[in-house]
Every structure is written in structure tokens, then in C-alpha cells.
PDB file of C-alpha atoms in Angstrom:
ATOM      1  CA  MET H 143      16.117   1.471 -33.700  1.00 44.00           C
ATOM      2  CA  ASN H 144      15.494   3.837 -30.172  1.00 52.00           C
ATOM      3  CA  GLN H 145      13.549   1.423 -27.928  1.00 57.00           C
ATOM      4  CA  GLN H 146      11.013   3.460 -25.526  1.00 62.00           C
ATOM      5  CA  HIS H 147      11.098   2.430 -22.173  1.00 69.00           C
ATOM      6  CA  ARG H 148       7.762   2.201 -19.842  1.00 81.00           C
ATOM      7  CA  ILE H 149       7.698   2.046 -16.585  1.00 86.00           C
ATOM      8  CA  PRO H 150       5.207  -0.826 -15.407  1.00 93.00           C
ATOM      9  CA  ASP H 151       1.968   1.133 -13.363  1.00 94.00           C
ATOM     10  CA  TYR H 152       2.680  -1.470 -10.459  1.00 96.00           C
ATOM     11  CA  LEU H 153       5.770   0.008  -9.280  1.00 96.00           C
ATOM     12  CA  PRO H 154       4.909   3.217  -8.596  1.00 97.00           C
ATOM     13  CA  TYR H 155       1.429   2.251  -7.418  1.00 98.00           C
ATOM     14  CA  SER H 156       2.480  -0.198  -4.859  1.00 98.00           C
ATOM     15  CA  LEU H 157       4.962   2.058  -3.563  1.00 98.00           C
ATOM     16  CA  GLY H 158       1.898   4.444  -3.367  1.00 99.00           C
ATOM     17  CA  ILE H 159      -0.224   2.213  -1.034  1.00 99.00           C
ATOM     18  CA  LEU H 160       3.067   1.639   0.760  1.00 98.00           C
ATOM     19  CA  TRP H 161       3.432   4.812   1.768  1.00 99.00           C
ATOM     20  CA  LEU H 162      -0.116   5.473   2.282  1.00 99.00           C
ATOM     21  CA  TRP H 163      -0.143   2.551   5.240  1.00 98.00           C
ATOM     22  CA  SER H 164       3.221   4.039   6.697  1.00 98.00           C
ATOM     23  CA  GLY H 165       1.629   7.265   7.095  1.00 98.00           C
ATOM     24  CA  LEU H 166      -2.287   6.333   8.323  1.00 99.00           C
ATOM     25  CA  GLN H 167      -1.439   2.932  10.257  1.00 98.00           C
ATOM     26  CA  PRO H 168       1.112   4.485  12.712  1.00 98.00           C
ATOM     27  CA  VAL H 169      -1.415   7.377  13.515  1.00 98.00           C
ATOM     28  CA  LEU H 170      -4.277   5.495  13.671  1.00 98.00           C
ATOM     29  CA  THR H 171      -3.800   1.939  15.050  1.00 98.00           C
ATOM     30  CA  ALA H 172      -0.434   2.340  16.732  1.00 98.00           C
ATOM     31  CA  PRO H 173       0.200   5.574  18.607  1.00 98.00           C
ATOM     32  CA  GLN H 174       1.584   5.068  21.686  1.00 98.00           C
ATOM     33  CA  GLU H 175       3.576   2.949  20.091  1.00 97.00           C
ATOM     34  CA  SER H 176       5.107   5.323  17.872  1.00 98.00           C
ATOM     35  CA  LEU H 177       5.402   7.820  20.515  1.00 98.00           C
ATOM     36  CA  SER H 178       7.574   5.014  22.476  1.00 98.00           C
ATOM     37  CA  LEU H 179       9.874   4.819  19.460  1.00 97.00           C
ATOM     38  CA  LEU H 180      10.152   8.801  19.344  1.00 98.00           C
ATOM     39  CA  ALA H 181      10.781   9.105  22.584  1.00 98.00           C
ATOM     40  CA  GLU H 182      13.275   5.687  22.314  1.00 97.00           C
ATOM     41  CA  VAL H 183      15.030   7.644  19.197  1.00 97.00           C
ATOM     42  CA  GLY H 184      15.439  10.897  22.137  1.00 97.00           C
ATOM     43  CA  PHE H 185      13.024  13.673  20.826  1.00 97.00           C
ATOM     44  CA  GLN H 186      11.327  15.026  23.639  1.00 98.00           C
ATOM     45  CA  THR H 187       7.887  14.427  24.626  1.00 98.00           C
ATOM     46  CA  ALA H 188       6.591  18.062  23.396  1.00 98.00           C
ATOM     47  CA  PHE H 189       7.699  17.128  20.107  1.00 98.00           C
ATOM     48  CA  GLN H 190       6.840  13.531  19.257  1.00 98.00           C
ATOM     49  CA  TRP H 191       3.346  14.106  18.352  1.00 98.00           C
ATOM     50  CA  PRO H 192       4.185  16.418  15.614  1.00 99.00           C
ATOM     51  CA  LEU H 193       6.439  15.036  14.293  1.00 98.00           C
ATOM     52  CA  LEU H 194       4.667  11.885  14.225  1.00 99.00           C
ATOM     53  CA  LEU H 195       2.004  13.784  12.313  1.00 99.00           C
ATOM     54  CA  ALA H 196       4.541  15.597  10.416  1.00 98.00           C
ATOM     55  CA  SER H 197       6.313  12.270   9.385  1.00 98.00           C
ATOM     56  CA  SER H 198       2.152  11.127   8.321  1.00 99.00           C
ATOM     57  CA  LEU H 199       1.556  13.839   6.580  1.00 99.00           C
ATOM     58  CA  LEU H 200       4.939  13.742   4.512  1.00 99.00           C
ATOM     59  CA  ASP H 201       4.375   9.781   4.131  1.00 99.00           C
ATOM     60  CA  ILE H 202       0.705  10.103   3.382  1.00 99.00           C
ATOM     61  CA  VAL H 203       1.772  12.891   0.420  1.00 99.00           C
ATOM     62  CA  PHE H 204       4.226  10.754  -0.994  1.00 99.00           C
ATOM     63  CA  GLY H 205       1.721   8.168  -1.069  1.00 99.00           C
ATOM     64  CA  LEU H 206      -0.379  10.584  -3.295  1.00 99.00           C
ATOM     65  CA  LEU H 207       2.177  11.936  -5.049  1.00 98.00           C
ATOM     66  CA  CYS H 208       2.923   8.167  -6.716  1.00 98.00           C
ATOM     67  CA  PHE H 209      -0.742   8.066  -8.213  1.00 98.00           C
ATOM     68  CA  SER H 210      -0.470  11.083  -9.840  1.00 97.00           C
ATOM     69  CA  ARG H 211       1.301  12.507 -12.866  1.00 95.00           C
ATOM     70  CA  ALA H 212       3.758  13.583 -10.539  1.00 96.00           C
ATOM     71  CA  ARG H 213       5.816   9.977 -10.634  1.00 95.00           C
ATOM     72  CA  ARG H 214       7.039  10.808 -13.745  1.00 93.00           C
ATOM     73  CA  LEU H 215       9.272  13.540 -12.369  1.00 95.00           C
ATOM     74  CA  PRO H 216      12.641  12.266 -11.115  1.00 96.00           C
ATOM     75  CA  ALA H 217      12.810  14.431  -8.367  1.00 97.00           C
ATOM     76  CA  LEU H 218       9.825  12.407  -6.676  1.00 98.00           C
ATOM     77  CA  TRP H 219      12.130   9.891  -6.533  1.00 98.00           C
ATOM     78  CA  ALA H 220      15.228  11.409  -5.097  1.00 98.00           C
ATOM     79  CA  VAL H 221      13.077  12.532  -2.332  1.00 99.00           C
ATOM     80  CA  GLN H 222      11.443   9.387  -1.508  1.00 99.00           C
ATOM     81  CA  ALA H 223      14.911   8.232  -1.499  1.00 99.00           C
ATOM     82  CA  ALA H 224      16.727  10.704   1.198  1.00 99.00           C
ATOM     83  CA  THR H 225      13.499  10.078   2.728  1.00 98.00           C
ATOM     84  CA  VAL H 226      13.552   6.638   3.132  1.00 98.00           C
ATOM     85  CA  ALA H 227      17.319   7.093   3.280  1.00 98.00           C
ATOM     86  CA  ALA H 228      16.827   9.644   6.044  1.00 98.00           C
ATOM     87  CA  TYR H 229      14.700   7.149   8.542  1.00 96.00           C
ATOM     88  CA  SER H 230      16.571   4.452   7.843  1.00 98.00           C
ATOM     89  CA  LEU H 231      20.169   5.942   9.294  1.00 98.00           C
ATOM     90  CA  ILE H 232      18.017   7.430  12.619  1.00 97.00           C
ATOM     91  CA  ILE H 233      16.554   4.155  13.030  1.00 96.00           C
ATOM     92  CA  ALA H 234      20.048   2.269  12.450  1.00 97.00           C
ATOM     93  CA  PHE H 235      21.873   4.675  14.833  1.00 97.00           C
ATOM     94  CA  ALA H 236      19.122   5.513  17.403  1.00 97.00           C
ATOM     95  CA  LEU H 237      17.684   1.787  17.394  1.00 97.00           C
ATOM     96  CA  PRO H 238      20.451  -0.842  16.617  1.00 96.00           C
ATOM     97  CA  GLN H 239      17.737  -3.560  18.186  1.00 95.00           C
ATOM     98  CA  MET H 240      15.557  -2.826  14.769  1.00 96.00           C
ATOM     99  CA  TRP H 241      18.740  -4.613  13.086  1.00 95.00           C
ATOM    100  CA  LEU H 242      17.839  -7.876  14.699  1.00 96.00           C
ATOM    101  CA  HIS H 243      13.922  -7.545  14.643  1.00 94.00           C
ATOM    102  CA  PRO H 244      12.352 -10.252  13.139  1.00 96.00           C
ATOM    103  CA  PHE H 245      10.509  -8.677  10.180  1.00 94.00           C
ATOM    104  CA  ALA H 246      13.743  -6.557   9.445  1.00 94.00           C
ATOM    105  CA  PRO H 247      12.317  -3.302   8.822  1.00 93.00           C
ATOM    106  CA  LEU H 248      16.158  -1.579   8.131  1.00 95.00           C
ATOM    107  CA  VAL H 249      16.802  -4.820   5.352  1.00 96.00           C
ATOM    108  CA  LYS H 250      13.126  -3.822   3.734  1.00 96.00           C
ATOM    109  CA  ASN H 251      14.522  -0.453   3.055  1.00 97.00           C
ATOM    110  CA  LEU H 252      17.578  -1.909   0.601  1.00 97.00           C
ATOM    111  CA  PRO H 253      15.216  -2.980  -2.379  1.00 97.00           C
ATOM    112  CA  ILE H 254      12.631  -0.313  -1.707  1.00 98.00           C
ATOM    113  CA  LEU H 255      15.750   2.436  -2.368  1.00 98.00           C
ATOM    114  CA  ALA H 256      16.826   0.223  -4.877  1.00 98.00           C
ATOM    115  CA  MET H 257      13.367   0.671  -6.731  1.00 97.00           C
ATOM    116  CA  LEU H 258      13.790   4.079  -5.855  1.00 98.00           C
ATOM    117  CA  ALA H 259      16.644   4.786  -7.911  1.00 97.00           C
ATOM    118  CA  PHE H 260      15.674   2.366 -10.806  1.00 96.00           C
ATOM    119  CA  LEU H 261      12.127   5.045 -10.862  1.00 96.00           C
ATOM    120  CA  ARG H 262      14.581   8.021 -10.651  1.00 96.00           C
ATOM    121  CA  HIS H 263      17.024   6.374 -13.497  1.00 94.00           C
ATOM    122  CA  GLU H 264      13.980   5.539 -15.991  1.00 90.00           C
ATOM    123  CA  GLY H 265      12.530   8.862 -15.190  1.00 85.00           C
ATOM    124  CA  ARG H 266      15.524  10.523 -16.493  1.00 80.00           C
ATOM    125  CA  LEU H 267      16.120   8.745 -19.144  1.00 77.00           C
ATOM    126  CA  LYS H 268      13.032  10.307 -20.632  1.00 71.00           C
ATOM    127  CA  LYS H 269      13.793  13.572 -20.482  1.00 58.00           C
TER     128      LYS H 269
END
């Protein structure tokens, strides 16, 4: 018997909330801290605001897509996973102290990547 897998809505919706928050929060409540982190990574001052705005916009778009029909597309989860991996690698090498941060921002990306891989895999099974 062919068992139909259904992804619970709370999985993409919870990721959508995470993406929306990560896109809005730095610009709205912590712009100076965000710019300081970009400076620590090595970005020149002229590129910091545009990069902060671009990455925030990307996160917001990802968040909105998690609530749309696009959440059924495996490519959405693959692109999100690539983005999380890129963010994580940049932080891991440019800001290695983040490995020891008490809130574990880098380590938390591992279960996020696992969920994104699961969503991509499940989306591919439905084709």
C-alpha cells in the first residue's frame, strides 16, 4: 500500500517565523551590533549597511515563502540550507568565538539544517 506522506504545516511555518524574525530583528532592534559583527567578519564600512539590508531582505523573503505554496518545492529548502550553511561557515571561520557563545548560535544551525534536509527529501518524494 502506498502511504502518502504529509509534512505537518508547523514545520515550514516554524521555519518561516524564524526567517522572518532573523530578517527583521537585526535591522529593527540591533543595527549597530549587526554592523559591528559585519565589521568583525571583515566587510568594509561602505558594504556593511547594504549587506545587512540584503541579508535581512533575503531572510524575510525566505520567511514569507515558508507560508506560501512555494513550501512544496524541494528547491526552496535546498536554497535555504545552502544559505544557512554559508552563514554558518562565514561565522565559524571569521568569528570563531561564536562556537563558545553561551546561546550556541552555530550549533543551533545543525538541527535547522537537518529539518531543511528532511523537508527537501519529503518534497522530492511527493513528485
